[in-house]
Coordinates of C-alpha atoms in Angstrom, one line a residue:
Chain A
X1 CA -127.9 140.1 -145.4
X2 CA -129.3 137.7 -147.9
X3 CA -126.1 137.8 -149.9
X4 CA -124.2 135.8 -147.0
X5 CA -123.3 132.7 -148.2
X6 CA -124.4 129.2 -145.9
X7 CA -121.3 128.1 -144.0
X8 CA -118.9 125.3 -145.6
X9 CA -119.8 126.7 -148.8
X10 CA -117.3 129.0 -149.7
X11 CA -115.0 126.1 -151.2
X12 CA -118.0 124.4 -153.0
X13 CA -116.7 123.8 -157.1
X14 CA -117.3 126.8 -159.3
X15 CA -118.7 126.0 -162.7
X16 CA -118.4 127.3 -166.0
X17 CA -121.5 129.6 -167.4
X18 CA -122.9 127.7 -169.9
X19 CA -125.7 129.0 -172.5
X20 CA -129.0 126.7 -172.8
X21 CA -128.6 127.5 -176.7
X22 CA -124.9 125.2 -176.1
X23 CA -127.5 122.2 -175.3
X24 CA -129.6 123.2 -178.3
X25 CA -126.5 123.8 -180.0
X26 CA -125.3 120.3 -179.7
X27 CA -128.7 118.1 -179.9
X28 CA -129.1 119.7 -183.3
X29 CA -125.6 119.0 -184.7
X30 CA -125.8 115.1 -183.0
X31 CA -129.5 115.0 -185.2
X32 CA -127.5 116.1 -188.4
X33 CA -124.6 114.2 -188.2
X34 CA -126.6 111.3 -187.3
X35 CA -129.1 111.7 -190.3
X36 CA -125.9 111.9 -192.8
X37 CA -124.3 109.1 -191.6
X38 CA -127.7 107.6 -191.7
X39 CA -127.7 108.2 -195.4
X40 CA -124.7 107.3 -196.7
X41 CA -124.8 103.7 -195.1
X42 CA -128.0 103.2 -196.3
X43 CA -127.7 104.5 -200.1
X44 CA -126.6 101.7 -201.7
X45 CA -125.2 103.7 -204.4
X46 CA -122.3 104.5 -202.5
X47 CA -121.0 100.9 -202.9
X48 CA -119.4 100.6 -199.3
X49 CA -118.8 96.7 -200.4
X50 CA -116.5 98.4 -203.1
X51 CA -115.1 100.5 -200.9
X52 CA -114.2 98.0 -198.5
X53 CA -112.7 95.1 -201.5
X54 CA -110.2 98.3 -202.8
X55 CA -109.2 100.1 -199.4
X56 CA -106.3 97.9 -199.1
X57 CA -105.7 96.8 -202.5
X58 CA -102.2 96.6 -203.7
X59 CA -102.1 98.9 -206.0
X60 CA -104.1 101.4 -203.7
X61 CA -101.3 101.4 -200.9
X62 CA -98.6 101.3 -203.7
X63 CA -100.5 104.5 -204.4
X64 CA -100.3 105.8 -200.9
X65 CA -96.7 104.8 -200.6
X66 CA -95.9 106.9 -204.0
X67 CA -98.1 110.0 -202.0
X68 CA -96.2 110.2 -199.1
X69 CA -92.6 109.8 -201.4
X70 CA -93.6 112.7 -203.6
X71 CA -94.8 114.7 -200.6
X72 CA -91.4 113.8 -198.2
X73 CA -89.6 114.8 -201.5
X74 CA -91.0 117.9 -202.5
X75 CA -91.3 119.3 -199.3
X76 CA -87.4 118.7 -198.2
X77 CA -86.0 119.6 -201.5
X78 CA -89.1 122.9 -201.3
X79 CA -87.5 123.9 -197.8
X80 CA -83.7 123.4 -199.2
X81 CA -84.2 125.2 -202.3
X82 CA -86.2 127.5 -200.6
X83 CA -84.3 128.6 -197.6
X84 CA -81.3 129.7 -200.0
X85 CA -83.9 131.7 -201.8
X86 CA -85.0 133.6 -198.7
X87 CA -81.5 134.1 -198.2
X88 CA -81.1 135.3 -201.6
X89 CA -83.7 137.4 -201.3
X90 CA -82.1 139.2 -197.5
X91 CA -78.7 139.2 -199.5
X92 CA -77.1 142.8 -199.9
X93 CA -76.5 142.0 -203.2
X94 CA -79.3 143.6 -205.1
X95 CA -78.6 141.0 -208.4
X96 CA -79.3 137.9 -206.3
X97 CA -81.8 139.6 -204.4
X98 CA -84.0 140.3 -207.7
X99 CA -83.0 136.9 -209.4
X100 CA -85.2 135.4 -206.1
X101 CA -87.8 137.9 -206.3
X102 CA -88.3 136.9 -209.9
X103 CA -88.6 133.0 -209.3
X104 CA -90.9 133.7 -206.6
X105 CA -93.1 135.8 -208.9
X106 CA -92.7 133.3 -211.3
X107 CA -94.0 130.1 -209.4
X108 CA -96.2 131.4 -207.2
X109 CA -98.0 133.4 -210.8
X110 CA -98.7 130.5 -212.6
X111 CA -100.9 127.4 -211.5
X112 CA -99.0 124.3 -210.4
X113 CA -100.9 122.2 -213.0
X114 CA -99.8 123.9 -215.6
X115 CA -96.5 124.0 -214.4
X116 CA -96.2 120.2 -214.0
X117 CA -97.7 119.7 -217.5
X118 CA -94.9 122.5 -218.7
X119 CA -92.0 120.2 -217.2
X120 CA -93.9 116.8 -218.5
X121 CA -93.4 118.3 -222.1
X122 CA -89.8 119.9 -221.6
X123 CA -88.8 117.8 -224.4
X124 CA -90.7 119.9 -227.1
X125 CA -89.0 123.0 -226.1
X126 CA -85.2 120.9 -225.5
X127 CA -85.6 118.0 -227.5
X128 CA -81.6 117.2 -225.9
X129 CA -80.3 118.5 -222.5
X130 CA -76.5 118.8 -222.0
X131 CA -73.2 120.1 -223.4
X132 CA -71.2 118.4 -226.0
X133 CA -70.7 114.7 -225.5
X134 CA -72.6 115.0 -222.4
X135 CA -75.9 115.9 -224.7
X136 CA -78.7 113.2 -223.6
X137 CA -82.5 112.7 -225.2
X138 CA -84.5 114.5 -222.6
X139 CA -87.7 112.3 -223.1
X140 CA -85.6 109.9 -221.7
X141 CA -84.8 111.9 -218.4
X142 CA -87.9 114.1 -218.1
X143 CA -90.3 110.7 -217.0
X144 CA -93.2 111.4 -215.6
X145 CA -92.1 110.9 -211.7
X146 CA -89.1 113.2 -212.6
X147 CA -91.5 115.9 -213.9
X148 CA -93.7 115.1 -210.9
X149 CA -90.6 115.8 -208.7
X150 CA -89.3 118.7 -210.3
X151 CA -93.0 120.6 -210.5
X152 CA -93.3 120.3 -206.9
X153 CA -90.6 121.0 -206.0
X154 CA -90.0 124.1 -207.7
X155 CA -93.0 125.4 -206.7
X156 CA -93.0 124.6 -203.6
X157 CA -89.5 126.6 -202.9
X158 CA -91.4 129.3 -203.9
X159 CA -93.8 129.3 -201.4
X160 CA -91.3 128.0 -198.7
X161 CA -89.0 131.3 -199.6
X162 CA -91.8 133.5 -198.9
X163 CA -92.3 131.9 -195.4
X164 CA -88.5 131.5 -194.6
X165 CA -88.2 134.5 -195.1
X166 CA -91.2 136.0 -193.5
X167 CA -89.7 133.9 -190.3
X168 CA -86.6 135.9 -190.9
X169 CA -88.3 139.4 -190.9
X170 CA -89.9 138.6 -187.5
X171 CA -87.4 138.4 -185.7
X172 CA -87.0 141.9 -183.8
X173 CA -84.6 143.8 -185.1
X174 CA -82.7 144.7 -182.0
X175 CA -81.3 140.9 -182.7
X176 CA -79.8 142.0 -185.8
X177 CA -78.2 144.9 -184.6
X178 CA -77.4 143.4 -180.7
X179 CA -74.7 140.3 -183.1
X180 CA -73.7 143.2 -185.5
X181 CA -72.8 145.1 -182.9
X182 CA -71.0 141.9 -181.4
X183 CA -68.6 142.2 -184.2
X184 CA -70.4 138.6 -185.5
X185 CA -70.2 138.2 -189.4
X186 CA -73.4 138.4 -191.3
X187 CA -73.5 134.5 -191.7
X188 CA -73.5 134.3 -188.2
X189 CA -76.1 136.7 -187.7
X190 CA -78.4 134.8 -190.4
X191 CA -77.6 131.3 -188.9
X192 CA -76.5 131.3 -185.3
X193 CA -78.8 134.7 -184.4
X194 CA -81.8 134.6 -186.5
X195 CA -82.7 131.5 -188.1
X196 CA -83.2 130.0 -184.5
X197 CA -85.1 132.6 -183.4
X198 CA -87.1 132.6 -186.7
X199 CA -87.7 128.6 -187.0
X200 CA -90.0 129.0 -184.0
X201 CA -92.5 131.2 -187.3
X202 CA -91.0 128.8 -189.6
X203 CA -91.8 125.4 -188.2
X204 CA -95.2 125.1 -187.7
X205 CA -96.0 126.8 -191.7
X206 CA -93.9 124.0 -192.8
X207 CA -95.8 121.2 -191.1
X208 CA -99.2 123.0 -192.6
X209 CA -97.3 123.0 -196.5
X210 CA -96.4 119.3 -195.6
X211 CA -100.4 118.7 -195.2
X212 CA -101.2 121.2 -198.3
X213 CA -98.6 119.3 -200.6
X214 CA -100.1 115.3 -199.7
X215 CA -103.5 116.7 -200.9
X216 CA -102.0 119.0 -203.7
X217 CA -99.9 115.8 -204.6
X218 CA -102.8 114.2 -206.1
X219 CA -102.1 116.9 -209.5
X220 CA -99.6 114.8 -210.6
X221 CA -102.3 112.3 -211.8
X222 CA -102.6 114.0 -215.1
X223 CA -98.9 113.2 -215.6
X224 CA -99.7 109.7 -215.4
X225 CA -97.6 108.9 -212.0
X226 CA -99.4 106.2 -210.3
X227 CA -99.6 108.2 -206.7
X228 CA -103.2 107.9 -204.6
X229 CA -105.8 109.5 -207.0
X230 CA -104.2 108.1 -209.8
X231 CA -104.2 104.6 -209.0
X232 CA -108.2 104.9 -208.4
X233 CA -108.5 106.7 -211.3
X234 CA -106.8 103.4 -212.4
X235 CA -109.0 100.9 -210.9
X236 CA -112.4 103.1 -211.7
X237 CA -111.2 103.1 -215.3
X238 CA -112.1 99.5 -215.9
X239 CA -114.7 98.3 -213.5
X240 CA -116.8 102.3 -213.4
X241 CA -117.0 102.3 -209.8
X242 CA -115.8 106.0 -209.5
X243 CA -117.3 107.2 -206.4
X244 CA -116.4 104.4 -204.5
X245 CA -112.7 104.6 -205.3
X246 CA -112.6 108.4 -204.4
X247 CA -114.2 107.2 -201.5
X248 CA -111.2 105.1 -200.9
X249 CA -108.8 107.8 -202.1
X250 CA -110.1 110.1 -199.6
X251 CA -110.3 107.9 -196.7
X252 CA -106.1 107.4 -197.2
X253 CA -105.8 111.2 -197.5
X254 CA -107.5 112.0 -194.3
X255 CA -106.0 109.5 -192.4
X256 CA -102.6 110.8 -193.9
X257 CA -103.2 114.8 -193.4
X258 CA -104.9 113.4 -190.0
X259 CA -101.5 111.5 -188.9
X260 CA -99.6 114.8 -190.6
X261 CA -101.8 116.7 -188.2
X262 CA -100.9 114.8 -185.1
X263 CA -97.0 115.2 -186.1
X264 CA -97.6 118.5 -186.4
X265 CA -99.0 119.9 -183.0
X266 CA -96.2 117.2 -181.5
X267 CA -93.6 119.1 -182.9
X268 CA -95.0 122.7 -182.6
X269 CA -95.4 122.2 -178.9
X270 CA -92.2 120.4 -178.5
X271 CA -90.2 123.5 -179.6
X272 CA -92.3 125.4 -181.8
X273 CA -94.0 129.2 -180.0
X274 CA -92.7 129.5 -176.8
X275 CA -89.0 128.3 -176.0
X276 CA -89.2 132.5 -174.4
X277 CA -91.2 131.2 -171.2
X278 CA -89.6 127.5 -171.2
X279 CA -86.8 126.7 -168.1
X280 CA -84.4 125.1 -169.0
X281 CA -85.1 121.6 -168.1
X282 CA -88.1 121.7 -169.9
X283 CA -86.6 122.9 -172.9
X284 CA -84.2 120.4 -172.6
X285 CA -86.7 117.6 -172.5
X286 CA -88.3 119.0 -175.5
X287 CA -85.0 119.3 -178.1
X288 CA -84.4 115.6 -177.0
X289 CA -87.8 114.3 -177.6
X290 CA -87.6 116.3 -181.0
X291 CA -84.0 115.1 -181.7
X292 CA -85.9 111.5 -181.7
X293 CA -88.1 112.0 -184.0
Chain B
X1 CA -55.4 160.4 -170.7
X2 CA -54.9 162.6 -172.9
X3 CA -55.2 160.2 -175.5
X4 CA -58.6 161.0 -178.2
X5 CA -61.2 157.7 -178.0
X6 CA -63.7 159.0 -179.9
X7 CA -63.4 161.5 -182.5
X8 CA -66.8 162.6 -184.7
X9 CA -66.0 165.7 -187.2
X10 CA -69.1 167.4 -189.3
X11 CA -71.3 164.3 -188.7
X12 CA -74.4 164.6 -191.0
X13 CA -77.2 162.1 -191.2
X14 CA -80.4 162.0 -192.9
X15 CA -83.4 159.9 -192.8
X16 CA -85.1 160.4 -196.3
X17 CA -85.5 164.4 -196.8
X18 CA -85.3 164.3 -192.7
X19 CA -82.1 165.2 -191.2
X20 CA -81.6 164.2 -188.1
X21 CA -78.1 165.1 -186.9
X22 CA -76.3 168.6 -188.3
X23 CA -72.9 168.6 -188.6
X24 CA -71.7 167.2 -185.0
X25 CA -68.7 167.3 -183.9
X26 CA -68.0 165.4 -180.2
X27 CA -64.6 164.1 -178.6
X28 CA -64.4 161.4 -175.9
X29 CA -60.9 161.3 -174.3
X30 CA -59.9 157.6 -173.6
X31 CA -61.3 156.5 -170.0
X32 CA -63.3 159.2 -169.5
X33 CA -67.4 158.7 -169.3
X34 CA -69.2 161.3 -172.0
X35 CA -72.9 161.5 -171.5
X36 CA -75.2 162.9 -174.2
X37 CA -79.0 164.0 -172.8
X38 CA -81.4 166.1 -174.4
X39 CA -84.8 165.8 -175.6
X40 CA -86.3 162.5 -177.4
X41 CA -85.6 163.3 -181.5
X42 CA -82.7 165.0 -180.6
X43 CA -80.4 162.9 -182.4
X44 CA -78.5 161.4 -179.5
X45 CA -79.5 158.2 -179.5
X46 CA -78.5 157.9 -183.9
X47 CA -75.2 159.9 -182.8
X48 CA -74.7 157.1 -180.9
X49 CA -75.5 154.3 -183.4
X50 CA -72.8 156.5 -186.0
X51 CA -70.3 155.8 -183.6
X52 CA -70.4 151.7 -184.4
X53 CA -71.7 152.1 -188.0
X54 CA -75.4 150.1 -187.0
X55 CA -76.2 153.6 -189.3
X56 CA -75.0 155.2 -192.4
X57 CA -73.9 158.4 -192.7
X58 CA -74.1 161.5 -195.4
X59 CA -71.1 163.4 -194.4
X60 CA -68.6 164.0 -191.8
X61 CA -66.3 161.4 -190.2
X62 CA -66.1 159.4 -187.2
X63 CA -62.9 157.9 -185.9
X64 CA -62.7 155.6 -182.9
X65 CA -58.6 155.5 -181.7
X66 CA -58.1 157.1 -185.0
X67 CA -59.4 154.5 -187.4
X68 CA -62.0 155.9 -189.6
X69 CA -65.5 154.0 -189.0
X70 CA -67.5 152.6 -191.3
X71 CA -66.3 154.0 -194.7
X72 CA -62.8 154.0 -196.3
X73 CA -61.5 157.1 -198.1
X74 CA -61.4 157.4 -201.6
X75 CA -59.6 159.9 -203.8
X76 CA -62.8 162.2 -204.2
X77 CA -65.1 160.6 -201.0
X78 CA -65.8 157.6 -199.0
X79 CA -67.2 154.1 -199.8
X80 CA -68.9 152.0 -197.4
X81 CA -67.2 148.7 -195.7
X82 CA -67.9 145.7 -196.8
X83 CA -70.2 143.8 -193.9
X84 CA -67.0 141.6 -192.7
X85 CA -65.0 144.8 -192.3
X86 CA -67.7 146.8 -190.5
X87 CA -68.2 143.7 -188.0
X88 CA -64.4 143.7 -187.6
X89 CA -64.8 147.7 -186.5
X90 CA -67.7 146.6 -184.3
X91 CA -65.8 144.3 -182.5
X92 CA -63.5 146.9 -180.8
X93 CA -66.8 149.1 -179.5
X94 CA -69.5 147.0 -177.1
X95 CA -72.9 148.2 -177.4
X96 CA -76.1 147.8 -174.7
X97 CA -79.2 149.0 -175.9
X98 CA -82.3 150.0 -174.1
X99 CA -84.4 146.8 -175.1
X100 CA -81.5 144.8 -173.5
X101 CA -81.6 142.5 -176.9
X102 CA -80.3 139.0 -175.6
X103 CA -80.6 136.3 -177.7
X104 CA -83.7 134.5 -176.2
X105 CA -82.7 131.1 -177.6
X106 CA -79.5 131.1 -175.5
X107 CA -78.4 131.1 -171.7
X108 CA -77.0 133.9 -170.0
X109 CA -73.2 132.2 -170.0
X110 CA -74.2 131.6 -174.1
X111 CA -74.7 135.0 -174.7
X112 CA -71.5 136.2 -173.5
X113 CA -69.6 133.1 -175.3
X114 CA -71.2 133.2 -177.8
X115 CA -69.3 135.7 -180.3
X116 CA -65.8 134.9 -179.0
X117 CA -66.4 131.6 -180.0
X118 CA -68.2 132.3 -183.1
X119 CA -65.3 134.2 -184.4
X120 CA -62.6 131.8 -183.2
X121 CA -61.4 134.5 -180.7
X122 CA -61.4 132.2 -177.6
X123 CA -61.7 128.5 -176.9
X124 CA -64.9 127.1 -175.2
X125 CA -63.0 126.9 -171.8
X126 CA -61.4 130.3 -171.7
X127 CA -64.5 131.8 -173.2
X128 CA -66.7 130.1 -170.2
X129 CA -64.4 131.2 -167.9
X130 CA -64.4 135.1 -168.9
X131 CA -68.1 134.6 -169.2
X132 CA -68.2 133.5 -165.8
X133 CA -65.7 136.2 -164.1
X134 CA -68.3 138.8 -165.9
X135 CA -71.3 137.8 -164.7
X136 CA -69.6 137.8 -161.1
X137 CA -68.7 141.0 -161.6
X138 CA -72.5 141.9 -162.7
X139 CA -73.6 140.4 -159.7
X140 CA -75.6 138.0 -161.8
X141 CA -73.5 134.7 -161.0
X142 CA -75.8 132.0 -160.4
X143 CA -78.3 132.8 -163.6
X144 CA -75.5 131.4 -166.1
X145 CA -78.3 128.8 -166.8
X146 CA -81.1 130.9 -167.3
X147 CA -82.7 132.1 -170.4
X148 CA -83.1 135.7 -170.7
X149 CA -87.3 135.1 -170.6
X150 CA -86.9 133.5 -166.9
X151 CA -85.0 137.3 -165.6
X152 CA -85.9 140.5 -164.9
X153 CA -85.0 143.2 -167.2
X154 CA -82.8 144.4 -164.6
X155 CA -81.1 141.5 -164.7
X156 CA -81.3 141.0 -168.4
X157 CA -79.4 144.5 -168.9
X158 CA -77.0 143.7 -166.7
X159 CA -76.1 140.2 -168.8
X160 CA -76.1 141.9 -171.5
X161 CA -73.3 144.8 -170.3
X162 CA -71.2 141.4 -169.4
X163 CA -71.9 140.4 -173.2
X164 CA -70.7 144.2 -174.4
X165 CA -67.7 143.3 -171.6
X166 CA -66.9 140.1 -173.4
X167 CA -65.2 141.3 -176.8
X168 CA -62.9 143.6 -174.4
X169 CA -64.3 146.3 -176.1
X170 CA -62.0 149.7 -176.3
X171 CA -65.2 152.0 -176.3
X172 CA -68.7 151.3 -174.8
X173 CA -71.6 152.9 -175.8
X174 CA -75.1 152.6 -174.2
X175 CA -78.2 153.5 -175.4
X176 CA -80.9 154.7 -172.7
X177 CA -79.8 151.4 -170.9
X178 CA -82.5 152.2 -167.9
X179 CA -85.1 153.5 -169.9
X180 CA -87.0 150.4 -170.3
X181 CA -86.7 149.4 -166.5
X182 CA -89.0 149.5 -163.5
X183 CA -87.5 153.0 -161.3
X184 CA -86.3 150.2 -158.9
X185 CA -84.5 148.3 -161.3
X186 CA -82.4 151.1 -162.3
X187 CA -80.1 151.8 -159.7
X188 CA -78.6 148.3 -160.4
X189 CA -77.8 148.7 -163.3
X190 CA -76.2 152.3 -163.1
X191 CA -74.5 150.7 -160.2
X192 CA -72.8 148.4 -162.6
X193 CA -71.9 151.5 -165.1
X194 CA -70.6 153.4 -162.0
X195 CA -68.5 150.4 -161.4
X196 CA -67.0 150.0 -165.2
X197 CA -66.5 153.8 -165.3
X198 CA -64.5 153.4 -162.0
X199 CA -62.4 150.4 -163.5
X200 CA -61.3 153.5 -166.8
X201 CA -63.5 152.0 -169.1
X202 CA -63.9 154.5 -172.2
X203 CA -68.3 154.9 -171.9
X204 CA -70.5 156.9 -174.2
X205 CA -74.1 157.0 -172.6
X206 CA -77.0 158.4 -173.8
X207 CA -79.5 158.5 -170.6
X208 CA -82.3 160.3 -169.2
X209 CA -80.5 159.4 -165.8
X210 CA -79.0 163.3 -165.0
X211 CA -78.5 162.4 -161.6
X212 CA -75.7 159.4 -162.8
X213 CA -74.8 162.1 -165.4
X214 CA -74.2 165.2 -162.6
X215 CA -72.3 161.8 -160.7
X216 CA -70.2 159.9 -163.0
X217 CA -69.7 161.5 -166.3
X218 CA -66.4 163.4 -167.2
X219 CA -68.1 165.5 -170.2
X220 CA -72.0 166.0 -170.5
X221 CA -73.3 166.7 -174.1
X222 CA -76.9 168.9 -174.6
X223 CA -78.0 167.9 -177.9
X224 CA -81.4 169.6 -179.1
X225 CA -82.4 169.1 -182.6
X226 CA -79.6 167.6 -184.5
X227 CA -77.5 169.7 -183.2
X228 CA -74.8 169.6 -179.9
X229 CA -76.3 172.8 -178.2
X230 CA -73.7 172.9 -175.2
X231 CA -71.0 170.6 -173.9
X232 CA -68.9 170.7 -170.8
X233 CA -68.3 169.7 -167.2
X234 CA -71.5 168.3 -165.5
X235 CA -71.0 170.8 -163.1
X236 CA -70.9 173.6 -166.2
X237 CA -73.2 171.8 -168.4
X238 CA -76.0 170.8 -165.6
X239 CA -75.4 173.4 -163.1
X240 CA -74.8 176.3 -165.0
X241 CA -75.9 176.0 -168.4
X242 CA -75.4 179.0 -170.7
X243 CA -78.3 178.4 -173.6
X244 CA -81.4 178.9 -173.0
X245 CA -82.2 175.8 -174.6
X246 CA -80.1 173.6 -172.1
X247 CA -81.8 175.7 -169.2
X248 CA -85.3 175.2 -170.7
X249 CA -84.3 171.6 -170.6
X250 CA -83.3 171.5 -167.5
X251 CA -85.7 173.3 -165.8
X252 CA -88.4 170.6 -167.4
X253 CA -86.1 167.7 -166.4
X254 CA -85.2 168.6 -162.8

C-alpha cells in the first residue's frame, strides 16, 4: 500500500509537467538573443547615434503621420468598396455577380506595384478626364498621393471582397433559409441576418489587412509620396546613412503594426469569436466598450 | 373544414440527374395536422421545403389556400417569383426546422420581433407584446433575455415555434422538429405541437415521432422513394397499412 498518499496531502498544488529540454530550450534562446543584441550595439557600423538624431526628426514623423493616413484611408474606402462587391458577387443577378468576379480577378492578378505605377501614369493613356466642359488635365488630378490612394484602395477592395464575402458564406445556411422562411426580404436577410453573424469571420481579417496595408503602404515610395520609407529614403539620399534610416523606418513600423496588434486582440475579444457563449451582460459590456472606441 | 390548405398536384423535383420527389400529389384540409414519415431520402423532408418555395421545382404545382407558390403561370409554363414576392408567399406559412436555426446574435423576444418589425408589420410595442404572450404560451417566459447559445435545444425549438407563431402564419410546417433533441427533451416540444394542433392550427410535420403521429395527426402520409406510397387515417395508415412497403417500415420502426 505504497501508493497511499501521506495525510494533508491530497490538497497539496498540482504542477504542470514540464520537459528538462524546456530549460535547455530557454537558456539556449536567452544565449542567442543575448549575443545578437550583443552585436548590434557593439558594431559601430550600425550608427545607433544616427539612429537616434532621425527617430524623431520632423520629417520622419511627418512620414509616420502620412503612413497611418494612407493606411486609415485605404483600408475604410477597401472595406466600403469592398463590401458592395461581396454583395455584388452573392447578388442573383448573374451580370453584377461576374462584373465582381472580374475586378477581383483583376486586382488580386496583378502586383500592387505595378498597379500603383499604372494609376501614377493614367495620364499617358487619358491625357483629359471628363465630359464636355467638365474635361480637366488629368496630370493635374492624378498627383502622386491621389494615385497612392486610388492603388490602394482598389486593391485592397479586392482582397476585402474575398473576405466579406467568405464571412458571408460561413454563416450556416439554416440562417438563410430560417429569415426566408420568415417572409424577410433578401436585404434583410443580408444585413439584419447575416452580416452580424458573419462580422464575427470578418472582423478580426480586417484588423490583420489593417497591419498588412501599414507595412505594404511603404510601395507608394516609388510614387514619390513622402509616407515612412520614403522620407528615409529622403534623408539617406543626401547624408548615405542608409541602414540607419531603415533602422529608424522599421522601428516606427513595428511600433505601429505592434500598437495595430494590441487594437486588434482588444476588439476581437470585445465582440469578435464568441458572442454564441456570451450572457447577456457581458455582451452588453462588450458592444459599449467597442462603441467607445 | 372542408376548406383545402394545402394543395400539391404532380410535384417533381430533381437534384442534378437525381430525382428526388415523383410526381406527388398531397392535400391538407385547413386545421387539420398531416404528418408525412417514411424512410430518410424519401423525399419528405424537400416535399416539405416545396411547400414554402426554400426549393425549386421541375413540374407540378403547389397551392397553399389556392395561391400558386413560388412561380406564376405563363402562357406556355411557369416563371419563378422574384425574391420579394417569394418572401411575401413565405410570410403566410411559418417554418421550424430541425436545427432550430435562431438567430444567435439576438434574444429570444428578438427573434420573434424581429421580422414583424423588419417588415413594418407591427410596432415595437405590439410586436413585444405578441412576442411575449408566445413565449408564455411556449412555456418559455422568463428567457425573453436569453440568447439562444445560453438554452437548451429544447428550449431553443420551442422559441423558435413562437417565432413561426409570430407572422400568424395560415400553414405550419415542421421539419423533424425533435430529431435533433435529447429523447427527454422531446416530449416538450410535441407537447407544444399537441397544444397548436388543439388551438386548429393548419400543421404539416414531417417526424420520426409515430407515436405523436398515431396521437395527433388527422392524415398520415408514407412516402418511400419519391413517391407518396400510402396515405390515410393514422389508424388506417399506422395500424393497418396495405403496402408492403409501409408494413416493412413499420415493422422496422415499431
Amino acid at each position: 500500500m505504497t501508493d497511499v498518499a501521506p495525510p494533508g496531502s491530497l490538497l497539496g498544488a498540482r504542477k504542470p509537467y514540464r520537459s528538462r529540454w524546456e530549460y535547455a530550450g530557454w537558456a539556449a534562446a536567452i544565449i542567442i538573443v543575448a549575443l545578437l543584441l550583443l552585436s548590434t550595439v557593439t558594431n559601430p557600423n550600425f550608427h545607433w547615434e544616427v539612429v537616434g538624431e532621425y527617430l524623431a526628426a520632423p520629417i520622419i514623423l511627418a512620414g509616420v503621420w502620412m503612413t497611418l493616413m494612407l493606411t486609415a484611408v485605404s483600408i475604410v474606402l477597401g472595406v466600403l468598396i469592398g463590401a458592395v462587391l461581396a454583395v455584388m458577387m452573392r447578388s442573383q443577378s448573374a451580370v453584377l455577380a461576374r462584373l465582381a468576379s472580374a475586378y477581383v480577378w483583376f486586382f488580386r492578378g496583378t502586383p500592387l506595384l505595378v498597379q500603383l505605377i499604372f494609376w501614377f501614369n493614367l495620364a499617358a493613356l487619358y491625357p483629359t478626364i471628363g465630359l464636355g466642359a467638365y474635361t480637366v488635365n488629368a496630370t493635374h488630378i492624378i498627383t502622386p498621393f491621389f494615385a497612392a490612394i486610388i492603388g490602394l484602395t482598389t486593391n485592397e477592395a479586392a482582397y476585402m471582397a474575398e473576405i466579406i464575402r467568405g464571412g458571408f458564406e460561413s454563416v450556416h445556411r439554416g440562417q438563410t433559409e430560417a429569415a426566408s422562411s420568415l417572409g424577410l426580404r433578401p436585404r434583410h436577410v443580408t444585413f439584419r441576418i447575416l452580416l452580424p453573424q458573419a462580422m464575427k469571420v470578418i472582423v478580426p481579417v480586417i484588423g490583420n489587412q489593417a497591419i498588412a496595408m501599414l507595412k505594404n503602404s511603404s510601395l507608394v515610395s516609388v510614387l514619390g509620396v513622402s509616407e515612412l520609407l520614403h522620407s528615409a529614403e529622403i534623408i539617406y539620399g543626401t547624408n548615405y546613412q542608409t541602414i540607419p534610416l531603415l533602422i529608424v523606418a522599421s522601428i516606427w513600423y513595428l511600433a505601429m503594426s505592434s500598437v495595430l496588434t494590441v487594437v486588434q486582440h482588444a476588439v476581437e475579444s470585445a465582440y469578435g469569436r464568441d458572442t454564441r457563449s456570451r450572457s447577456p451582460a457581458k455582451l452588453k459590456a462588450a458592444r459599449q466598450s467597442v462603441g467607445d472606441q | 373544414m372542408s376548406e383545402v390548405a394545402v394543395s400539391v398536384r404532380g410535384l417533381v423535383k430533381r437534384f442534378g440527374l437525381h430525382t428526388v420527389l415523383r410526381n406527388v400529389d398531397l392535400d391538407v384540409q385547413a386545421g387539420h395536422v398531416s404528418c408525412i414519415i417514411g424512410p430518410s431520402g424519401s423525399g419528405k423532408s424537400t416535399l416539405l421545403r416545396c411547400l414554402n418555395s426554400l426549393e425549386e421545382i421541375q413540374g407540378g404545382e403547389v397551392r397553399v389556400f389556392g395561391e400558386l407558390q413560388g412561380y406564376a403561370t405563363l402562357r406556355n409554363g411557369y416563371r419563378r417569383l422574384s425574391p420579394a414576392r417569394l418572401a411575401q408567399q413565405r410570410e403566410r406559412i411559418g417554418m421550424v426546422f430541425q436545427s432550430f436555426n435562431l438567430f444567435p446574435h439576438m434574444t429570444a423576444i428578438q427573434n420573434l420581433t424581429c421580422a414583424p418589425m423588419l417588415l413594418g408589420q407591427q410596432t415595437a410595442t405590439a410586436a413585444g407584446k405578441q412576442a411575449s404572450e408566445l413565449l408564455s404560451m411556449v412555456g418559455m417566459s422568463g428567457y425573453e433575455a436569453s440568447f439562444p447559445a445560453q438554452l437548451s435545444g429544447g428550449q431553443q425549438q420551442r422559441v423558435a415555434i413562437a417565432r413561426a407563431m409570430m407572422m400568424n402564419p395560415s400553414v405550419l410546417l415542421f421539419d423533424e422538429p425533435t430529431s435533433a433533441l435529447d429523447a427527454e427533451r422531446v416530449s416538450e416540444v410535441l407537447d407544444v405541437m399537441k397544444m397548436l394542433a388543439r388551438t386548429g392550427k393548419t400543421m404539416v410535420v414531417v417526424t420520426h415521432e409515430l407515436g405523436f403521429a398515431r396521437e395527433v395527426a388527422d392524415v398520415v402520409t408514407f412516402m418511400d422513394e419519391g413517391v407518396v406510397v400510402e396515405s390515410g387515417s393514422p389508424e388506417q395508415v399506422l395500424g393497418k397499412p396495405e403496402r408492403d412497403r409501409t408494413k416493412a417500415f413499420l415493422s422496422k420502426v415499431l
